[in-house]
Short mmCIF file of C-alpha atoms and ligand atoms in Angstrom, two decimals:
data_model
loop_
_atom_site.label_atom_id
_atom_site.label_comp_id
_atom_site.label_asym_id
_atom_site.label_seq_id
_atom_site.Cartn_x
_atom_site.Cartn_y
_atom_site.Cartn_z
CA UNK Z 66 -0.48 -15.47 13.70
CA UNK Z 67 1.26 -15.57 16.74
CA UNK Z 68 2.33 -12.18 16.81
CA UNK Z 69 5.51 -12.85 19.31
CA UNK Z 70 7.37 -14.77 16.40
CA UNK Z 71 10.50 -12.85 15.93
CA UNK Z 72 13.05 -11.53 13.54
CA UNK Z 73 16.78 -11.69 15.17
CA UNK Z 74 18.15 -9.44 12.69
CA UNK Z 75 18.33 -8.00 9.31
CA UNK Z 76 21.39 -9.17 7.64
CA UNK Z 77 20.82 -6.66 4.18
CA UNK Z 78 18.24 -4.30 2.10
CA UNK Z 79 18.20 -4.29 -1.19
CA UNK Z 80 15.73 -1.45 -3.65
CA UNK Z 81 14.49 -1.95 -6.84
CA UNK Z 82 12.85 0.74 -9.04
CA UNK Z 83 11.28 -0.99 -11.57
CA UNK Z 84 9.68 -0.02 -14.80
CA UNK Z 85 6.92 -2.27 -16.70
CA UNK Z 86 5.31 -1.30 -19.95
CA UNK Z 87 1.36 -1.03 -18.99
CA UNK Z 88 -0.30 -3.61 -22.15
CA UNK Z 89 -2.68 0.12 -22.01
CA UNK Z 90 -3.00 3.25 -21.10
CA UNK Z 91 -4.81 3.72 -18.12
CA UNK Z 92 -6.49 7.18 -17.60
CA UNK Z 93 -7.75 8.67 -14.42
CA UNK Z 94 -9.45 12.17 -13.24
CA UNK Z 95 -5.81 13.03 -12.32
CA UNK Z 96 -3.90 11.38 -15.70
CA UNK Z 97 -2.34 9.04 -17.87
CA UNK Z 98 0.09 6.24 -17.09
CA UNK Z 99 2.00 4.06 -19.71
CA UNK Z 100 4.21 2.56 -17.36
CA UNK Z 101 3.80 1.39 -13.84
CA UNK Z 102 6.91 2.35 -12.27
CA UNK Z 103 7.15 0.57 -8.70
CA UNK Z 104 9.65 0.31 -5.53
CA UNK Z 105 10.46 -3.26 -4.59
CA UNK Z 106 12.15 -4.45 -1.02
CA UNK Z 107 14.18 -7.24 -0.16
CA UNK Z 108 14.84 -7.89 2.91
CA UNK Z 109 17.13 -10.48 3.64
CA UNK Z 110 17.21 -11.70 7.55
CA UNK Z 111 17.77 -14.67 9.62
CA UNK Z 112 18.71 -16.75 6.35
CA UNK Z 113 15.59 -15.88 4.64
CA UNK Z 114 14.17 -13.21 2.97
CA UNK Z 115 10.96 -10.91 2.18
CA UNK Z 116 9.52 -8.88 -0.28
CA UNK Z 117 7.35 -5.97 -0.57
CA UNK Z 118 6.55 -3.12 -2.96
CA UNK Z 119 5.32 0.04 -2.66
CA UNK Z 120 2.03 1.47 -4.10
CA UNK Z 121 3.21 4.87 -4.52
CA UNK Z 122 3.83 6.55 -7.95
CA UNK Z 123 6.50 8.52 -9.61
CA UNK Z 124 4.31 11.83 -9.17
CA UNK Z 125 2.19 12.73 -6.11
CA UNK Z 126 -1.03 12.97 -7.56
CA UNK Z 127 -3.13 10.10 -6.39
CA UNK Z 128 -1.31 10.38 -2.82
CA UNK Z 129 1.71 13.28 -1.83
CA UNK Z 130 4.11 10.65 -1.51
CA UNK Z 131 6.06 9.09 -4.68
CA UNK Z 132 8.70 6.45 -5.17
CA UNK Z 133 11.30 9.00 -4.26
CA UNK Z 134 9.74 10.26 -1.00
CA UNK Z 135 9.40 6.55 0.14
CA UNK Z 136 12.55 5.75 -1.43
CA UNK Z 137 14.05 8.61 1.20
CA UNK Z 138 11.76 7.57 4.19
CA UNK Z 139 12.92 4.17 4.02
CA UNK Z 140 16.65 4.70 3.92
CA UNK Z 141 16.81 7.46 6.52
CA UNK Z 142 14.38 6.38 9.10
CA UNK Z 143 12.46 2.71 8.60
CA UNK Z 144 15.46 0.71 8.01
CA UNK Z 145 17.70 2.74 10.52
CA UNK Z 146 14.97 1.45 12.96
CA UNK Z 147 15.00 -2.25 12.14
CA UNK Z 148 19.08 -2.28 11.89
CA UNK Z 149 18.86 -1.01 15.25
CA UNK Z 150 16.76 -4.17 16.55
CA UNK Z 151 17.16 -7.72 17.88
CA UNK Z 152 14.88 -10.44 17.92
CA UNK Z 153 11.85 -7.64 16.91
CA UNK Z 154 7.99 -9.07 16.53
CA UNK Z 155 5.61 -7.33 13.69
CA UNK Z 156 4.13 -5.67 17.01
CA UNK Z 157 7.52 -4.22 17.82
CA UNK Z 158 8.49 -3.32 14.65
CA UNK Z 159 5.17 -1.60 14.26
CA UNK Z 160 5.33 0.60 17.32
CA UNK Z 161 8.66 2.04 16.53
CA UNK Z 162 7.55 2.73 13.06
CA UNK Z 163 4.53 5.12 14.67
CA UNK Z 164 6.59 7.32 15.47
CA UNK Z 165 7.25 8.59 12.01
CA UNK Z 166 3.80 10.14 10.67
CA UNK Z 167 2.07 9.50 7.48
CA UNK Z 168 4.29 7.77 4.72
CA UNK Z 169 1.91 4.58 5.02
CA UNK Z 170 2.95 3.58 1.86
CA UNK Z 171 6.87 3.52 2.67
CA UNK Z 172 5.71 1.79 6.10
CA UNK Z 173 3.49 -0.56 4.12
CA UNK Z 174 6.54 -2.15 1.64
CA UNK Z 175 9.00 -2.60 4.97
CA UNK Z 176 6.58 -4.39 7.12
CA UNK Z 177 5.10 -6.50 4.40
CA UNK Z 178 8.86 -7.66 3.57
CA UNK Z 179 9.18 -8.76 7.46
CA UNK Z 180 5.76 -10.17 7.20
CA UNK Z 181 6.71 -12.34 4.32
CA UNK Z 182 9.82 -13.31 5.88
CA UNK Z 183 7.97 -14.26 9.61
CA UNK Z 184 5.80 -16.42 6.78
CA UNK Z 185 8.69 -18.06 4.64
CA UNK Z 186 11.03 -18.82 7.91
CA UNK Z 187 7.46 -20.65 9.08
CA UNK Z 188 6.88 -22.34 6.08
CA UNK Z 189 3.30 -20.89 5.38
CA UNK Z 190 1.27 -19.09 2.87
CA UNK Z 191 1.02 -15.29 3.95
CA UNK Z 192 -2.80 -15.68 4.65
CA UNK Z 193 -2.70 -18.33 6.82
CA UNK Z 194 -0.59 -16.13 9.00
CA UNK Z 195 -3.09 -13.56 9.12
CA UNK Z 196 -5.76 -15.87 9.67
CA UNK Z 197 -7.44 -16.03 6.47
CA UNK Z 198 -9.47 -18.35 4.97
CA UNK Z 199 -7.71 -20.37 2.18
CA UNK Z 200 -10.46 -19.73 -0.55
CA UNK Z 201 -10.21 -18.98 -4.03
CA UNK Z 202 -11.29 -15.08 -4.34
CA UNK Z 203 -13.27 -12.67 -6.19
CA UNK Z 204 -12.33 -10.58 -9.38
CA UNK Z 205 -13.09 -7.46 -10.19
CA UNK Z 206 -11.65 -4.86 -12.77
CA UNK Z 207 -11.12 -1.15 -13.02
CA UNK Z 208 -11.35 0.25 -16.52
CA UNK Z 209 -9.89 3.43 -17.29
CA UNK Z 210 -11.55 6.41 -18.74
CA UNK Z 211 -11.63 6.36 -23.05
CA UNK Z 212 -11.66 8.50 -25.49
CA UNK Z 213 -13.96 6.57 -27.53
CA UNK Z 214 -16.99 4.91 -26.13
CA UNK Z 215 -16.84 2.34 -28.67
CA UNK Z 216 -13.70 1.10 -26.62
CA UNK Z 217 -15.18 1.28 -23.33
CA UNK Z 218 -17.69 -1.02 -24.31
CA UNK Z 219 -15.55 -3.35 -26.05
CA UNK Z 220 -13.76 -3.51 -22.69
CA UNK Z 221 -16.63 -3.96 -20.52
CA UNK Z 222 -17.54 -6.77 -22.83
CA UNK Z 223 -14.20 -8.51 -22.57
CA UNK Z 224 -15.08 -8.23 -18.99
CA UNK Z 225 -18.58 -9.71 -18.56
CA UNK Z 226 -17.35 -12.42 -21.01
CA UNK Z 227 -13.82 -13.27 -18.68
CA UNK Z 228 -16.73 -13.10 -15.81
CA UNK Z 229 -15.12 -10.63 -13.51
CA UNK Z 230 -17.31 -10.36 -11.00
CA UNK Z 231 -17.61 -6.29 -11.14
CA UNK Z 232 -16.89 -3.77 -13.37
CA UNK Z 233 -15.59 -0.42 -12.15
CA UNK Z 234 -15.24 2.32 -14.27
CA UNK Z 235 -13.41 5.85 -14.21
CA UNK Z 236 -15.61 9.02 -14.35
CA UNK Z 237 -14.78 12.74 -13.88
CA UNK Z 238 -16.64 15.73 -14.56
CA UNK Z 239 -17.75 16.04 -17.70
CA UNK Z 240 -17.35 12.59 -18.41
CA UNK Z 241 -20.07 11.16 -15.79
CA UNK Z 242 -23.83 10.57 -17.25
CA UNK Z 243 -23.37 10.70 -20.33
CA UNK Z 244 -20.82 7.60 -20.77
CA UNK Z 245 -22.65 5.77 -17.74
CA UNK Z 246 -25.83 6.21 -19.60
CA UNK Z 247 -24.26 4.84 -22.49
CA UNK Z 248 -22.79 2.06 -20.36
CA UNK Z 249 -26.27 1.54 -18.76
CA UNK Z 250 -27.87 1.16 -22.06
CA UNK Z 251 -26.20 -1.83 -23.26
CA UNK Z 252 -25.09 -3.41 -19.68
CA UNK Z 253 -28.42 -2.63 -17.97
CA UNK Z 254 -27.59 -4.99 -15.37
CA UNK Z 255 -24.35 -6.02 -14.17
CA UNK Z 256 -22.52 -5.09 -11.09
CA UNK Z 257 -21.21 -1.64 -12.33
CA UNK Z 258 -19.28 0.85 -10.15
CA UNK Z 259 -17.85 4.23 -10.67
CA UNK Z 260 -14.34 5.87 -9.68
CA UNK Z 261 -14.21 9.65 -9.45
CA UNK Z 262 -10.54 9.91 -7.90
CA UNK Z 263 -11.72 12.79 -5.92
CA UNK Z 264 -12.83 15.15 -9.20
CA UNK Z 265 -15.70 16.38 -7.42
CA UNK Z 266 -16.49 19.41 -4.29
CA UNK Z 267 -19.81 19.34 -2.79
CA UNK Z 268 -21.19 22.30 -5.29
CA UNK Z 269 -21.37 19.35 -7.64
CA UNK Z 270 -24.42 17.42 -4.92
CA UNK Z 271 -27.06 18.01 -7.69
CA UNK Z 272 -25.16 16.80 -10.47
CA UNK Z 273 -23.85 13.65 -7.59
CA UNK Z 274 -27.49 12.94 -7.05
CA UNK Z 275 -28.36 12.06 -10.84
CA UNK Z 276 -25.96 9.25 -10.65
CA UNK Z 277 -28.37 7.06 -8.52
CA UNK Z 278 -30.70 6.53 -11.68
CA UNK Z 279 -27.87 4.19 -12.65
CA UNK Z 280 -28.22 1.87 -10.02
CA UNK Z 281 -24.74 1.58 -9.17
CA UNK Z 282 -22.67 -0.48 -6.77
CA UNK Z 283 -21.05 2.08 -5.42
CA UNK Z 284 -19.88 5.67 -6.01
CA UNK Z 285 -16.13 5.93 -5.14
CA UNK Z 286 -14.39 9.10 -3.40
CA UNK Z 287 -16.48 11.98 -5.47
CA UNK Z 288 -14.98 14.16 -3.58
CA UNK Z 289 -11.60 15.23 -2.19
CA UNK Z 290 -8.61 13.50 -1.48
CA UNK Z 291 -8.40 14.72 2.25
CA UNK Z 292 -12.24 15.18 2.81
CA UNK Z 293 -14.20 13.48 5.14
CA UNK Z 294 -17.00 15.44 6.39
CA UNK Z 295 -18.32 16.81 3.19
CA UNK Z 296 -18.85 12.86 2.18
CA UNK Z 297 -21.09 12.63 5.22
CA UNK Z 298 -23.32 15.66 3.82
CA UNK Z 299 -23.21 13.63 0.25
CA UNK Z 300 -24.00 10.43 1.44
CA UNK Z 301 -26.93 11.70 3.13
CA UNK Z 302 -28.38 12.63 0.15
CA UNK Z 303 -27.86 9.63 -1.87
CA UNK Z 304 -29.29 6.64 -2.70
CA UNK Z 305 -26.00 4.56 -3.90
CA UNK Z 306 -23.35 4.05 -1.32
CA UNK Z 307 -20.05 6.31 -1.46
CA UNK Z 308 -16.84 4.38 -1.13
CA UNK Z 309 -13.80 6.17 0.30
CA UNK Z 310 -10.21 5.26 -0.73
CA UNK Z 311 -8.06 8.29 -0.79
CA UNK Z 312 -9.63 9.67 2.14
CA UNK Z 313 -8.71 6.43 4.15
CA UNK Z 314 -5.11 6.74 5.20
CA UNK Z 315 -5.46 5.06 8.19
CA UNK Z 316 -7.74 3.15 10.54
CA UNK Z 317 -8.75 6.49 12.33
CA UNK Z 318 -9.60 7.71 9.40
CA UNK Z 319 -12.32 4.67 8.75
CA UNK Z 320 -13.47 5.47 12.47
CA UNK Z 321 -14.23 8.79 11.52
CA UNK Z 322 -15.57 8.37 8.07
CA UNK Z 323 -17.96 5.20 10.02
CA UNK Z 324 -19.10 7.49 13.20
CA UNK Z 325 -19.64 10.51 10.56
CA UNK Z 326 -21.78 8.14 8.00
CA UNK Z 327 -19.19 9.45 5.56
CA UNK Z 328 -19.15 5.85 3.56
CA UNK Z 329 -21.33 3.09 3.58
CA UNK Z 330 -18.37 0.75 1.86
CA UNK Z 331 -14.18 1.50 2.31
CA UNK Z 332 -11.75 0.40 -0.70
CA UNK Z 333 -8.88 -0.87 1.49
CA UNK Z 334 -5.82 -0.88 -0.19
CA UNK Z 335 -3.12 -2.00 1.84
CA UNK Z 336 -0.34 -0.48 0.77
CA UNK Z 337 -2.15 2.64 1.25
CA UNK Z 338 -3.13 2.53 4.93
CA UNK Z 339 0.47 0.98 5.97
CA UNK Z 340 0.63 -3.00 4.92
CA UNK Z 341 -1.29 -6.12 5.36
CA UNK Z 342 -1.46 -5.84 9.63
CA UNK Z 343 -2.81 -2.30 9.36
CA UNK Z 344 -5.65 -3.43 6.42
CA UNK Z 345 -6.31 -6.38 8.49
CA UNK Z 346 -7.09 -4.02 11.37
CA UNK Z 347 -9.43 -1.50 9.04
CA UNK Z 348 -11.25 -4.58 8.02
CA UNK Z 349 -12.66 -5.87 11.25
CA UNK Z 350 -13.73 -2.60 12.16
CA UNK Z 351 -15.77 -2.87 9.48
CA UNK Z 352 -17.11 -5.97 9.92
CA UNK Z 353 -17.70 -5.68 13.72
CA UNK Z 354 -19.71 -2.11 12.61
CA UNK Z 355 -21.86 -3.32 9.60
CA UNK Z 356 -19.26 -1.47 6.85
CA UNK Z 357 -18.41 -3.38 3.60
CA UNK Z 358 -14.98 -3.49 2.17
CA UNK Z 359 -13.21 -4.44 -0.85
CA UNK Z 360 -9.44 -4.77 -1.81
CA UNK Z 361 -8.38 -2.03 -4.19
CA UNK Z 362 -5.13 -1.88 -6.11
CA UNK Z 363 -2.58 0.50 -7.58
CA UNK Z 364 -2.00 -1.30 -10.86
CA UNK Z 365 0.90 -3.49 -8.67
CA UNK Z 366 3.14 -5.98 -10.11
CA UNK Z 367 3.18 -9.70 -8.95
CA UNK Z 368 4.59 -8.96 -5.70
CA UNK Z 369 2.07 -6.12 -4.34
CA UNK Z 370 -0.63 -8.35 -6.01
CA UNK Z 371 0.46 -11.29 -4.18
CA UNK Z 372 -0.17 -9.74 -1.15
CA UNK Z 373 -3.86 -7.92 -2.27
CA UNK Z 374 -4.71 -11.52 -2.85
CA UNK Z 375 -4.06 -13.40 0.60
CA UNK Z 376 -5.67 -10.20 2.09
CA UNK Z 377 -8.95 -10.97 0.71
CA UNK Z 378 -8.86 -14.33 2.86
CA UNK Z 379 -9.97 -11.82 5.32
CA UNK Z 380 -13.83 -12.39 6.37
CA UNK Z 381 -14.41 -8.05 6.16
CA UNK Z 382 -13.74 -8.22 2.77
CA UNK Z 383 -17.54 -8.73 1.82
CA UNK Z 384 -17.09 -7.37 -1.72
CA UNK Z 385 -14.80 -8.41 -5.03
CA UNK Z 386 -12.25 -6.02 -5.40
CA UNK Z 387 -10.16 -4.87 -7.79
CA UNK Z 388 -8.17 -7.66 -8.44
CA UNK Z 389 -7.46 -8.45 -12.29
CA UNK Z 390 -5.58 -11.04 -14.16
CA UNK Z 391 -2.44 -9.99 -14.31
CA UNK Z 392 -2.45 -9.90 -18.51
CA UNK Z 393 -4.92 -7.30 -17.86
CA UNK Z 394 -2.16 -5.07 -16.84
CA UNK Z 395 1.58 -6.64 -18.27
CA UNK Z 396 2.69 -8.85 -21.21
CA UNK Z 397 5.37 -9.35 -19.09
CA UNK Z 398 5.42 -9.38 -15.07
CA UNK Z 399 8.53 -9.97 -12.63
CA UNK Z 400 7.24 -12.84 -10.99
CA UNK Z 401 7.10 -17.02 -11.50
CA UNK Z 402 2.98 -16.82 -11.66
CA UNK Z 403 0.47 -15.11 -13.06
CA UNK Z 404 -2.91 -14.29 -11.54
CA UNK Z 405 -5.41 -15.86 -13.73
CA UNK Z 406 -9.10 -16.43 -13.55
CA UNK Z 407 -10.96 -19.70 -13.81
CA UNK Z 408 -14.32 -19.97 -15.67
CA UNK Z 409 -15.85 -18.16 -12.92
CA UNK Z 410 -13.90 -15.26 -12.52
CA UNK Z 411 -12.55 -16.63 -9.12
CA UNK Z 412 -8.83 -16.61 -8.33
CA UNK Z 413 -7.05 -19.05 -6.85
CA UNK Z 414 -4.15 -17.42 -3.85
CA UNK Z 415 -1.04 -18.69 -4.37
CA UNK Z 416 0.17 -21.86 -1.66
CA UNK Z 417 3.53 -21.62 -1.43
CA UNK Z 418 5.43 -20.13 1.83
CA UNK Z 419 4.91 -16.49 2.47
CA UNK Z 420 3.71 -14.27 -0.53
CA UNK Z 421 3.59 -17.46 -2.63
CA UNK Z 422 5.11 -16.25 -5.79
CA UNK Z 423 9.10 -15.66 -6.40
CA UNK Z 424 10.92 -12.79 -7.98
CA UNK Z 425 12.14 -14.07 -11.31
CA UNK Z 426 16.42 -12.69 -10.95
CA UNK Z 427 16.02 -11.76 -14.87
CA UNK Z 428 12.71 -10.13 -15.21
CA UNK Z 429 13.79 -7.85 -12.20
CA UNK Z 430 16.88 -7.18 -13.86
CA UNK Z 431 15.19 -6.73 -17.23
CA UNK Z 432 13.12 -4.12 -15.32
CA UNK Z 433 15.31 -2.30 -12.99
CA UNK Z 434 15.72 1.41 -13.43
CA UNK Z 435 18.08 1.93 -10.24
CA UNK Z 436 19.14 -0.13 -7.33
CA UNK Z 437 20.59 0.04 -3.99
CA UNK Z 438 22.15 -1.19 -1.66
CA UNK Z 439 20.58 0.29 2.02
O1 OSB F 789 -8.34 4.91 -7.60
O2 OSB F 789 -8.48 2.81 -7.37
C1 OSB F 789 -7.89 3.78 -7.83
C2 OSB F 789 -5.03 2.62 -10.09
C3 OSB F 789 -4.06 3.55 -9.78
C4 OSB F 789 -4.37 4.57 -8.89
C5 OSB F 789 -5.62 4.64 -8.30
C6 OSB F 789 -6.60 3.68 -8.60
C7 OSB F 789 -6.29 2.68 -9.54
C8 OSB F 789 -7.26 1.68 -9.99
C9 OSB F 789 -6.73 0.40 -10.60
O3 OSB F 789 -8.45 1.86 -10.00
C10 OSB F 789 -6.85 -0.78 -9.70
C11 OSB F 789 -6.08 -1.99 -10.21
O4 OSB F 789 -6.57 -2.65 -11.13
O5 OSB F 789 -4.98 -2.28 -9.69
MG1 MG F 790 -10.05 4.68 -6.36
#
């Protein structure tokens, strides 16, 4: 994109805390979620509008901030920012949002919204904007961890047979060889990944190390949430390349985790590192230094996976990602589209201007929790 297109000013915010019933469970190292609870911006400007959502969560577990943290950073600083500009490009919108530190995923919601707006005022889809290619795109799937291995399988069936393109499953201690074995022994050869959310310290190397007899895509973040280094003293010692995702907040972070051999492959999930312009930056530092990436999610609705998909138009994102169909995750979604797969297990991004795919006015309302007015 030209990145000197400009917004002349925002006319009105509006915040949606929605609530959608999960069609199951899904269970990670750090819990259990029935409901994917999400914060939605509209941002209405120059007689057009622009939405985003936040990836954040009601509880800080995954990440420290939650819908309400984001909820507060947007109202008291990011929006005080843009009311206070004129005719503002991405660029400048984007250094007078570094000031504020951290809070990527707060940042990520506002600037998508102006993003999709810069798109919709244009008349273009999102990723031709960023320069993407307008291809269909990989699917992958993350399956959560069971209680019964009789169910994982069943799942991982359902997902060779829909031909996602790679399965990903949840581990944490105690609940690592044993079910992979188990996976291993009927799946002995499909593109099979594992998802520790951080359950892991580097005491646990020996038991880390068994994991390569599974041949694995990829082992992602074993270890902490804020660790780096110790990944580097991991990695060094294993056979299957580690993934980072929490550890990757920003794009210093994927210098460091690069220069420190930390990774060999970075889950980019944009609303985590601060929006689609941010991602976009993380990947071609990874393509220019030999690094794989993949799109990860946060269980979004239509509108945050609206914007995962035009992302992965992006040439750095060498691997499928977690992108699902969204029936996979809601009987029921807010938007005019659902993501589907064809007989492939390729999905198509949607061609409309900006994002692509509209907020349905009754769904949201069917869904909203609280909203307000900023
Ligand atoms: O660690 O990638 C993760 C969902 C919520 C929080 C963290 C993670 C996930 C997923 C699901 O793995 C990805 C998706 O299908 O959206
Ligand atoms: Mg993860």
């Amino acid at each position: 994109m030209n990145m000197t297109q400009t917004i002349k000013s925002i006319n009105r915010v509006d915040i949606f805390l929605v609530r959608l019933p999960l069609v199951q469970p899904f269970t990670t190292s750090f819990g259990t979620e029935i409901h994917k609870e999400a914060l939605l911006i509209k941002i209405s400007a120059d007689e057009c509008y622009g939405w985003g959502e936040c990836v954040a969560s009601p509880a800080p577990y995954y990440s420290y901030e939650t819908n309400q943290t984001a909820l507060l950073i947007m109202k008291n600083f990011l929006i005080p920012i843009l009311n206070a500009q004129q005719d503002f490009s991405m660029k400048d919108a984007q250094v007078q949002f570094t000031r504020i530190r951290g809070h990527h995923m707060a940042k990520a919601a506002v600037e998508n919204a102006l993003l999709d707006i810069l798109a919709r005022k244009h008349n273009r889809p999102l990723h031709s904007i960023i320069n993407g290619n307008p291809q269909k795109i990989r699917s992958g799937i993350s399956i959560g961890i069971k209680d019964n291995p009789k169910e994982l399988l069943e799942s991982i069936q359902q997902a060779v047979q829909r031909k996602y393109h790679r399965v990903k499953v949840k581990i944490k201690k105690g609940r690592d060889i044993d079910v992979l074995k188990t996976i291993r022994k009927t799946f002995p050869v499909i593109n099979l990944m594992a998802d520790a959310n951080a359950d892991y310290s580097i005491g646990d190397l020996a038991l880390l190390k068994r994991l390569d007899e599974f041949n694995l895509m990829m082992i992602e973040q074993p270890l902490e949430y804020d660790d780096i280094y110790f990944h580097s003293l991991v990695q060094k010692e294993l056979r299957t390349p580690i993934c980072l995702d929490e550890s990757i907040k920003n794009l210093n972070d994927a210098k460091v985790a690069i220069k420190l051999n930390s990774c060999r492959i970075i889950n980019i999930k944009q609303g985590r590192v601060g929006g689609i312009l941010a991602a976009r930056a993380i990947q071609d530092y990874c393509l220019k230094n030999g690094v794989d990436c993949w799109s990860g999610g946060m269980l979004e609705t239509g509108v945050g996976r609206a914007f995962n998909i035009h992302l992965q138009t992006l040439p750095g994102f060498t691997l499928p990602g977690d992108t699902s169909e969204t029936s996979r995750y809601f009987a029921e979604d807010i938007v005019d589209q659902s993501v589907v797969l064809d007989e492939d297990g390729f999905i198509d991004i949607p061609s409309g201007p900006g994002i692509g795919v509209e907020v349905v006015p009754e769904k949201l309302k069917k869904f909203t929790i609280y909203s307000e007015q900023i």
